[in-house]
Coordinates of C-alpha atoms and ligand atoms in Angstrom, one line a residue:
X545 CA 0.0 0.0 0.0
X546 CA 1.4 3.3 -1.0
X547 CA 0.2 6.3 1.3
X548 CA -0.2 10.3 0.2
X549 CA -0.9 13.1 1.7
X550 CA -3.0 16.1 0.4
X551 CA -2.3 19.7 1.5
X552 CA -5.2 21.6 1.5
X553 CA -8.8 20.6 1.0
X554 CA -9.9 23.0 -1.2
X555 CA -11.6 22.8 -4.9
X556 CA -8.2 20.8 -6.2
X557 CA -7.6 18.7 -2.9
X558 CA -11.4 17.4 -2.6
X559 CA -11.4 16.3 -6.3
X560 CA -7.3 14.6 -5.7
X561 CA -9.2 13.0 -3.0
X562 CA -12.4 11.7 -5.1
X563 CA -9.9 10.7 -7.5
X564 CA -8.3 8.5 -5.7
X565 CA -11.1 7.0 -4.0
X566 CA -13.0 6.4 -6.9
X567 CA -10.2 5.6 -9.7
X568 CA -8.7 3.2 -6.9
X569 CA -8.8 0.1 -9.0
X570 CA -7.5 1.2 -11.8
X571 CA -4.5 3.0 -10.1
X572 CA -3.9 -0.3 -7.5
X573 CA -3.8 -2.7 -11.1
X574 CA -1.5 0.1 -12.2
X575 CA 0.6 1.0 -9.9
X576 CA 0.4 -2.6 -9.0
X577 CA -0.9 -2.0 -5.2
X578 CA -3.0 0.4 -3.4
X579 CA -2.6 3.8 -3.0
X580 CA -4.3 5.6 -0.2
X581 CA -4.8 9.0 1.1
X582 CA -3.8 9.0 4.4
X583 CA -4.4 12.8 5.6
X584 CA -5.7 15.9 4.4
X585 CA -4.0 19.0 5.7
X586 CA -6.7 22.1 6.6
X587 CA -7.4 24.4 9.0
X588 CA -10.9 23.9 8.9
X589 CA -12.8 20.6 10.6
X590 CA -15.4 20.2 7.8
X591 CA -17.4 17.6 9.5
X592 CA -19.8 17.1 6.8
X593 CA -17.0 16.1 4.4
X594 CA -16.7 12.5 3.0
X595 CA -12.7 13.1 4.1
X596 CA -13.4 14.4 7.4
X597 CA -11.5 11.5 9.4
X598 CA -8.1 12.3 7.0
X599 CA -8.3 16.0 8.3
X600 CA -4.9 17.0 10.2
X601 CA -4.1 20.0 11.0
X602 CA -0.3 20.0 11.6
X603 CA 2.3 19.7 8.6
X604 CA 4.3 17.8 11.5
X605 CA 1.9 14.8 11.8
X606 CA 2.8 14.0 8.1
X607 CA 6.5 15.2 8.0
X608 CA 6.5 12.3 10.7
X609 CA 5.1 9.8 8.9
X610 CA 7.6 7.8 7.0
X611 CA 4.6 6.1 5.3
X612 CA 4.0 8.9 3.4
X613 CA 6.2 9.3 0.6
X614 CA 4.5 11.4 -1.7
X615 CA 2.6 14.8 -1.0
X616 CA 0.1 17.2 -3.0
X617 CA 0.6 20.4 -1.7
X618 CA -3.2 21.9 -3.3
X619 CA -3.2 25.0 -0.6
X620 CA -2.5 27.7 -3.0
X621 CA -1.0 31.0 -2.4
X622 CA 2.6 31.4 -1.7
X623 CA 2.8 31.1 2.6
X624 CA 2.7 28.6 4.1
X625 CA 2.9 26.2 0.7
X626 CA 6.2 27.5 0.3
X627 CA 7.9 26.4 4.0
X628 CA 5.5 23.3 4.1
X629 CA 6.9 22.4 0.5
X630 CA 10.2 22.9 1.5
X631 CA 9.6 20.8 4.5
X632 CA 8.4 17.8 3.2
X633 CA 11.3 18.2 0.0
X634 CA 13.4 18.4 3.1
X635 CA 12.3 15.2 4.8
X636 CA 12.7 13.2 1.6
X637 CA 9.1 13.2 0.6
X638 CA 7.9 13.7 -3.7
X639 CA 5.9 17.2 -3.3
X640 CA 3.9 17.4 -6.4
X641 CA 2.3 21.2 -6.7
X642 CA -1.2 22.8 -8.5
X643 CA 0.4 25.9 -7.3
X644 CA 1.2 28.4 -9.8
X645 CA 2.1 31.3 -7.7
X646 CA 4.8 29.4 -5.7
X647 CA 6.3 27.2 -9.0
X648 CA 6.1 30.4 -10.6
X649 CA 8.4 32.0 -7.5
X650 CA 10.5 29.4 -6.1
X651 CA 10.1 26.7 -8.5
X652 CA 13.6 27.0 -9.6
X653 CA 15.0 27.1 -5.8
X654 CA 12.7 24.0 -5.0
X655 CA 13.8 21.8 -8.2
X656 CA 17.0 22.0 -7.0
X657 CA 15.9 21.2 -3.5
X658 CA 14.9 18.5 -4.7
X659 CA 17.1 16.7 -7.1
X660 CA 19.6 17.5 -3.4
X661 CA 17.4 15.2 -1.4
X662 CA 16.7 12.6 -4.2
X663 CA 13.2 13.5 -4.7
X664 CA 10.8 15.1 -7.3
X665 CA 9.0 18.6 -7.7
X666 CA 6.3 18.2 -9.5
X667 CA 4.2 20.8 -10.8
X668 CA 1.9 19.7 -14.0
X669 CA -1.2 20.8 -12.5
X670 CA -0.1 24.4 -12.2
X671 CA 0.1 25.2 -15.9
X672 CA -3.8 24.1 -18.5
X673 CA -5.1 22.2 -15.5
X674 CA -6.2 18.7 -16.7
X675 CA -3.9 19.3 -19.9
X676 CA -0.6 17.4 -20.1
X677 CA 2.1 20.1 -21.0
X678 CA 5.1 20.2 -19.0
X679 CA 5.3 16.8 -19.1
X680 CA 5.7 16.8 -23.2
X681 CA 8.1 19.8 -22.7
X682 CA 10.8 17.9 -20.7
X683 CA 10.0 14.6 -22.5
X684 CA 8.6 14.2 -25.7
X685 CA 9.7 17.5 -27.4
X686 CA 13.2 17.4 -25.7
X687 CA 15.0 16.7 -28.4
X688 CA 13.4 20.0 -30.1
X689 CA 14.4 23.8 -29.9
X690 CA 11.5 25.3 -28.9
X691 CA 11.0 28.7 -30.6
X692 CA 7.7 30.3 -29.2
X693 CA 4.7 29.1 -26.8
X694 CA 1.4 31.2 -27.2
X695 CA -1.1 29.7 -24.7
X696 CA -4.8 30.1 -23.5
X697 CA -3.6 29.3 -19.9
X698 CA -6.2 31.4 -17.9
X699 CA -10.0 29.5 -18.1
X700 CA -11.6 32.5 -16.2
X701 CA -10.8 34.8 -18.7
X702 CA -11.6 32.3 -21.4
X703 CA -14.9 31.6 -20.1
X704 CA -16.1 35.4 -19.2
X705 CA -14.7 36.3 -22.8
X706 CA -16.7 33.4 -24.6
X707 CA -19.9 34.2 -22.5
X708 CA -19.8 37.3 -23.8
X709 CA -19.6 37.5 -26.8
X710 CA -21.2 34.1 -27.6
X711 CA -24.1 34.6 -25.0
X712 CA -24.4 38.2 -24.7
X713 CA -23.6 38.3 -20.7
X714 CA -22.6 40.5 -19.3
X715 CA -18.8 41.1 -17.7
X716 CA -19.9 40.5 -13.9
X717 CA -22.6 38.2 -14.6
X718 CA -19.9 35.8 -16.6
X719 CA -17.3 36.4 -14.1
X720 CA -20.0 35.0 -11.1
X721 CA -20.6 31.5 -12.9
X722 CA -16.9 31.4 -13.4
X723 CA -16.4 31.7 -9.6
X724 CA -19.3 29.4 -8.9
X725 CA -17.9 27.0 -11.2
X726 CA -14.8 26.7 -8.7
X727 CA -13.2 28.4 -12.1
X728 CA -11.7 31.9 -10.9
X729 CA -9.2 32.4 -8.0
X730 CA -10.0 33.7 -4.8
X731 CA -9.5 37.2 -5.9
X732 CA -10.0 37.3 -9.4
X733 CA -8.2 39.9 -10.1
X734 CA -5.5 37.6 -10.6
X735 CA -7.7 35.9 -13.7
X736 CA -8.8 39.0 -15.1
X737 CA -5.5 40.9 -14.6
X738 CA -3.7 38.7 -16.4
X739 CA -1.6 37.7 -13.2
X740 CA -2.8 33.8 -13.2
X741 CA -1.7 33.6 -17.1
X742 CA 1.9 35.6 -16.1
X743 CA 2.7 33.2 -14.0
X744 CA 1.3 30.0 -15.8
X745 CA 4.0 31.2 -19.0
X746 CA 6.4 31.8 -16.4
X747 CA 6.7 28.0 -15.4
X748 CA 6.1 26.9 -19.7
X749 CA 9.0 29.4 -20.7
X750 CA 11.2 27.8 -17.8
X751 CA 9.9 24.2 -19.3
X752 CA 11.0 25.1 -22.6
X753 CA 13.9 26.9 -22.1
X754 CA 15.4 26.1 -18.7
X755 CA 15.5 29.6 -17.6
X756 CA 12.2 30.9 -15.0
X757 CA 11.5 34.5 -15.7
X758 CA 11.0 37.2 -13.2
X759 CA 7.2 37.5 -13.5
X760 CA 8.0 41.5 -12.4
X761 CA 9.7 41.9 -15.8
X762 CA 7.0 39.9 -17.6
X763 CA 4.6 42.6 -19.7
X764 CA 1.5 41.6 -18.0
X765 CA -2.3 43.0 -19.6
X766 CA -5.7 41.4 -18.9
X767 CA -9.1 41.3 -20.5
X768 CA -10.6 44.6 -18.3
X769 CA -10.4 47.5 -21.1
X770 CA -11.9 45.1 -24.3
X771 CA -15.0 46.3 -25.2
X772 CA -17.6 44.6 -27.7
X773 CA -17.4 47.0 -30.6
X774 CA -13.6 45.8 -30.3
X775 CA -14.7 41.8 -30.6
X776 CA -17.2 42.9 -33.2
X777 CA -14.9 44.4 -35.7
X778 CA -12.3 41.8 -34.9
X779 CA -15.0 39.1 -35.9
X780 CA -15.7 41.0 -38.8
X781 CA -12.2 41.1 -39.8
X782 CA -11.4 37.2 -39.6
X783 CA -10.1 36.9 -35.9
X784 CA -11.4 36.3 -32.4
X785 CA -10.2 38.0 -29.3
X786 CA -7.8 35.5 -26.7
X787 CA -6.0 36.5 -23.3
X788 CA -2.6 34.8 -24.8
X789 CA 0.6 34.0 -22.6
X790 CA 3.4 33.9 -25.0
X791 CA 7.1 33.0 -25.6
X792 CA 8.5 34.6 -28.5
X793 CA 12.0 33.6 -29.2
X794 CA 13.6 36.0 -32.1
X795 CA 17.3 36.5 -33.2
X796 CA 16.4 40.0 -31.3
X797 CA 15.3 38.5 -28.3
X798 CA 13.4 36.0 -25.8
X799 CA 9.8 37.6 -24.8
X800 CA 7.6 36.7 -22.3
X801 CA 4.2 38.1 -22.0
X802 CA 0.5 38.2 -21.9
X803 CA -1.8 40.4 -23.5
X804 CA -5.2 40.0 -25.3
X805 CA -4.3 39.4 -28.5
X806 CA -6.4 38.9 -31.9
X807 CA -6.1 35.8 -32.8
X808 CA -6.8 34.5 -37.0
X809 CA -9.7 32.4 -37.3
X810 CA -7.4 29.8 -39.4
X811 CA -5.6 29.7 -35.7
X812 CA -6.2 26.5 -34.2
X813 CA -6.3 28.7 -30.7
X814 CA -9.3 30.7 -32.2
X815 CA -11.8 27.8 -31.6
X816 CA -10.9 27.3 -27.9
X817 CA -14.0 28.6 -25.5
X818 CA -15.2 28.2 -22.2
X819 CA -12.9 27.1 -19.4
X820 CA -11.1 25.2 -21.9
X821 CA -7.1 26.0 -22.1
X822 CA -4.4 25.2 -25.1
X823 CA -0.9 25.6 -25.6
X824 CA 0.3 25.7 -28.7
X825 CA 4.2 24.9 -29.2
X826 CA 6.0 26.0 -32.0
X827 CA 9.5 23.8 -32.7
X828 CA 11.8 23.4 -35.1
X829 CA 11.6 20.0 -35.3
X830 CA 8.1 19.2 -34.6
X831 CA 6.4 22.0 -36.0
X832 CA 3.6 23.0 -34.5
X833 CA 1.6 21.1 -31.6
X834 CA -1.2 21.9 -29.8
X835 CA -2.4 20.6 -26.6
X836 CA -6.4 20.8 -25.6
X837 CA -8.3 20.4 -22.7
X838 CA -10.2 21.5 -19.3
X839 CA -7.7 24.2 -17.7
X840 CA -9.8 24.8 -14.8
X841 CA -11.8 23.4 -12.2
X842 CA -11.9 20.3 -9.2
X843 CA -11.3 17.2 -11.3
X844 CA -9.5 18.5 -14.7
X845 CA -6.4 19.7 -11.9
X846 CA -7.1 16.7 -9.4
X847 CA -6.6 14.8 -12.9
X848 CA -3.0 16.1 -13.3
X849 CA -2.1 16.0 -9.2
X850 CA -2.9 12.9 -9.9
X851 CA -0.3 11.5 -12.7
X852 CA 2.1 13.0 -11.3
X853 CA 1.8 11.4 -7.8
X854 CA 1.6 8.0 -10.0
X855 CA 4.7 9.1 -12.0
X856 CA 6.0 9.1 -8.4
X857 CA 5.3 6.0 -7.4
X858 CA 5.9 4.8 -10.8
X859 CA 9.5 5.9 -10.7
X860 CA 9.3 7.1 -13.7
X861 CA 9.1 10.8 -12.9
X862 CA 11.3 13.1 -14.5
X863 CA 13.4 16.6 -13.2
X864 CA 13.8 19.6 -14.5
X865 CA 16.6 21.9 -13.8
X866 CA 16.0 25.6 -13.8
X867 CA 18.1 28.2 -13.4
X868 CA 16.3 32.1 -12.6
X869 CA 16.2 34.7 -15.7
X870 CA 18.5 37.7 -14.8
X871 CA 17.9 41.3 -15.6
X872 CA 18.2 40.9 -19.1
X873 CA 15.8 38.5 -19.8
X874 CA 12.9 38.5 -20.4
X875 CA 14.3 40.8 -23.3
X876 CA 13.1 44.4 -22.5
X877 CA 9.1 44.5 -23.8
X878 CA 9.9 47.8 -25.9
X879 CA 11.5 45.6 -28.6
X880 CA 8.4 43.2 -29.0
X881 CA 7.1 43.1 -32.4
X882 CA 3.5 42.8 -33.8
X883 CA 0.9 44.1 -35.9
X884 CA -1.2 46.1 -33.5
X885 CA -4.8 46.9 -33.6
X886 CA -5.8 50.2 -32.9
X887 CA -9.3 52.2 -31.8
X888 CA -8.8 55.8 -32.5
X889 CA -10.9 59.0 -32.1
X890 CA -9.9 62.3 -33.5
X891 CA -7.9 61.7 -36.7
X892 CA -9.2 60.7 -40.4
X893 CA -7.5 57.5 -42.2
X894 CA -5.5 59.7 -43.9
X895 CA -3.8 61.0 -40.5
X896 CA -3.3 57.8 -39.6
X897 CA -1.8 57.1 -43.2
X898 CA 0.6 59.7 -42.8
X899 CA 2.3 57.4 -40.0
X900 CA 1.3 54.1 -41.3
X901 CA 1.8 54.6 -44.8
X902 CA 0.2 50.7 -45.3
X903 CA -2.2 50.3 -42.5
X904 CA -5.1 48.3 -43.2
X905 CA -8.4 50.6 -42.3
X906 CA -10.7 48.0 -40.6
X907 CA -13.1 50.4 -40.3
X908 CA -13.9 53.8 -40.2
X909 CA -17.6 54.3 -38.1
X910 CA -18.9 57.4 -36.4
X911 CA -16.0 59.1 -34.6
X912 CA -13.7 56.0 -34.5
X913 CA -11.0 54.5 -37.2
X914 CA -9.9 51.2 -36.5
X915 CA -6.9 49.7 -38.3
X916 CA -4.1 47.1 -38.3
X917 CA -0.6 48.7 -38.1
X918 CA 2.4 47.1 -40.1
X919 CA 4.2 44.9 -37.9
X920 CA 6.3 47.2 -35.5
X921 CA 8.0 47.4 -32.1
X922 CA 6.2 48.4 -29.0
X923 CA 8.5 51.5 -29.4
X924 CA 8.1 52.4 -32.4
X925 CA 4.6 52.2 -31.7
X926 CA 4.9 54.1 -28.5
X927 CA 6.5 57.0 -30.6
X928 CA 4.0 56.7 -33.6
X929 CA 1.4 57.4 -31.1
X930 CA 3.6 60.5 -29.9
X931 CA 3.1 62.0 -33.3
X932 CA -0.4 61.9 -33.6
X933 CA -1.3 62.8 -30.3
X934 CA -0.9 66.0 -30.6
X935 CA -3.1 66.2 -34.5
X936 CA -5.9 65.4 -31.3
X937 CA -6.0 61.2 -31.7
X938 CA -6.8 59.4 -28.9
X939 CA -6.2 55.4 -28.6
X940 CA -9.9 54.1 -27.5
X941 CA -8.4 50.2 -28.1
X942 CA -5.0 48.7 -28.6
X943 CA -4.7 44.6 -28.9
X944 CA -2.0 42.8 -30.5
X945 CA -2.7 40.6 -33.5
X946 CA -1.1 36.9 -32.9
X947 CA 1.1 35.9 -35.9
Ligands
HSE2066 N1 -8.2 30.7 -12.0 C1 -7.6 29.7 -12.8 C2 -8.2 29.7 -14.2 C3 -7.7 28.3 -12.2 O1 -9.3 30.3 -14.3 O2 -7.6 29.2 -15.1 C4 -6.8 27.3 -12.9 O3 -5.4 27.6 -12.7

């Protein structure tokens, strides 16, 4: 009988713990004996839950435990996952993690605690929730360079975007049946702001290059300033709106960021709704592969804590080695490139023209010209916008057009 322990009884931990109890043939004829969960770390008592006699609420009574040799640490947030991670690491027990914010933070630090003490760190759950990703990364596309990663990596977002433009709901009213869904974070600002995606590339960049960026220097926008006459046109125009995390690696530089971004309908990200995530990898071996699935909710993740306990007791885990991105890197955002959408009030196209010699006028309704820049730098753009300010232009809308 192999015994785990679950940290935290929350959305993730209760569906790692229905998981296990109601997968448990299947795993035992896998893994070739039982596995059981032995405790459930929480602060609360929850009496009326089915896992009520596993609740502990001391990290120490399952440091103690030699039984226990692998541990889902499903609290969230980065204190105390962080020192209770570190603990168990510490006392020679697999810690395997949903928890973006800390992987994205200390992920590099506790790898290498890790590989010290002989153990894994194990973190697939953190990154398209049911989806298998990093896995693939540090396996299957190994033998690859991988030259960019755009991902739908936030399903809040995904799903508050879809409803609204697909249902007509409005922003709030999406963004409450994402949080009843057990979809959105305990502040969703995090979702909306773009933070949960930041930190989601964060731990994919580090998969695919080895090197965990500082999520500070990470260019970080969310969904809060698109507005519908923005979808419409874009719709109109042969694309659909996405929150993206991306890797772009050019011979100018490595970028990491996340933006709304329109997305081309021939884009096999365009079709993705609802809570549903995908990663697409570009390599130069492999081309281009996608990976699809449930990014969010109890049993997608529990899914994912899941394989990589039994990876665990498998022994066929693997480690990754990171090492933390310095100052240089990400490159600086101001040398990005793209085609940018833009919204603007108080010029004619022929103002605009004047600057973009060979934008493509989307639209020109009422007050407002929309149009699709030449591809340029975020600084160029910066300073093109510098120049027309003052003819009276004012950006109403700015999104990024995926290539
Ligand atoms: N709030 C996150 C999301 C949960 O909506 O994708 C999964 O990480």
């Amino acid at each position: 009988m192999k015994q785990i322990a679950i940290l935290g009884l929350g959305v993730v931990g209760r569906g790692t713990a229905d998981l296990f109890a109601e997968n448990a043939a299947g795993i035992a004829k896998r893994i070739g004996e039982d596995v059981r969960v032995k405790y459930a770390l929480d602060i609360r008592e929850m009496p009326d839950s089915p896992y009520a006699s596993l609740i502990v609420h001391s990290i120490d009574v399952i440091l103690g435990d030699p039984e226990v040799t692998v541990v889902a640490e499903v609290m969230g947030g980065l204190h105390p996952a962080y020192e209770y991670t570190k603990a168990c690491l510490t006392a020679g027990k697999s810690v395997v993690s949903s928890n973006k914010e800390l992987v994205a933070t200390y992920g590099a630090e506790l790898l290498a605690l890790a590989a010290e003490r002989g153990v894994y760190y194990l973190f697939e759950a953190s990154t398209g929730g049911a989806i298998p990703v990093i896995s693939p990364l540090v396996t299957d596309l190994a033998a690859n360079e991988v030259t960019g990663i755009a991902g739908i990596l936030n399903g809040t977002t995904n799903y508050i975007l879809t409803r609204m433009f697909r249902a007509g709901a409005t922003f709030e009213g999406a963004l409450t049946e994402a949080q009843q869904k057990g979809y959105a974070e305990r502040n969703p600002a995090a979702d909306i702001e773009g933070i949960d995606a930041c930190r989601k590339i964060c731990i994919l960049a580090a998969g695919a290059t080895g090197i965990l960026p500082d999520a500070a220097r990470v260019h970080t926008e969310g969904i809060t300033a698109i507005r519908q006459r923005d979808v419409q046109t874009a719709e109109a125009n042969g694309y659909t709106v996405k929150l993206l995390g991306r890797l772009d690696i050019r011979p100018w530089g490595t970028f990491v960021l996340v933006a709304p971004f329109l997305v081309p309908v021939t884009s096999p990200l365009s079709g993705v709704e609802d809570v549903f995530n995908a990663v697409l990898v570009r390599c130069n071996y492999a081309g281009d592969i996608m990976f699809y699935g449930r990014g969010a909710g109890s049993h997608p993740t529990a899914s994912a804590v899941a394989a990589d306990i039994l990876s665990v007791l498998r022994g066929d885990a693997k480690r990754q080695t990171w090492t933390v991105g310095g100052a240089d890197y990400p490159t600086d955002f101001r040398l990005f490139r793209a085609r940018h959408y833009l919204a603007l009030t108080g010029i004619d196209r022929n103002a605009a023209r004047v600057v973009w010699s060979d934008a493509e006028i989307l639209e020109a309704a009422g007050d407002e010209l929309t149009l699709l820049t030449p591809e340029i730098s975020e600084q160029e753009l910066t300073d093109d916008i510098a120049r027309l300010t003052p003819l009276g232009a004012h950006v109403q809308a700015h999104l990024r057009v995926c290539d």
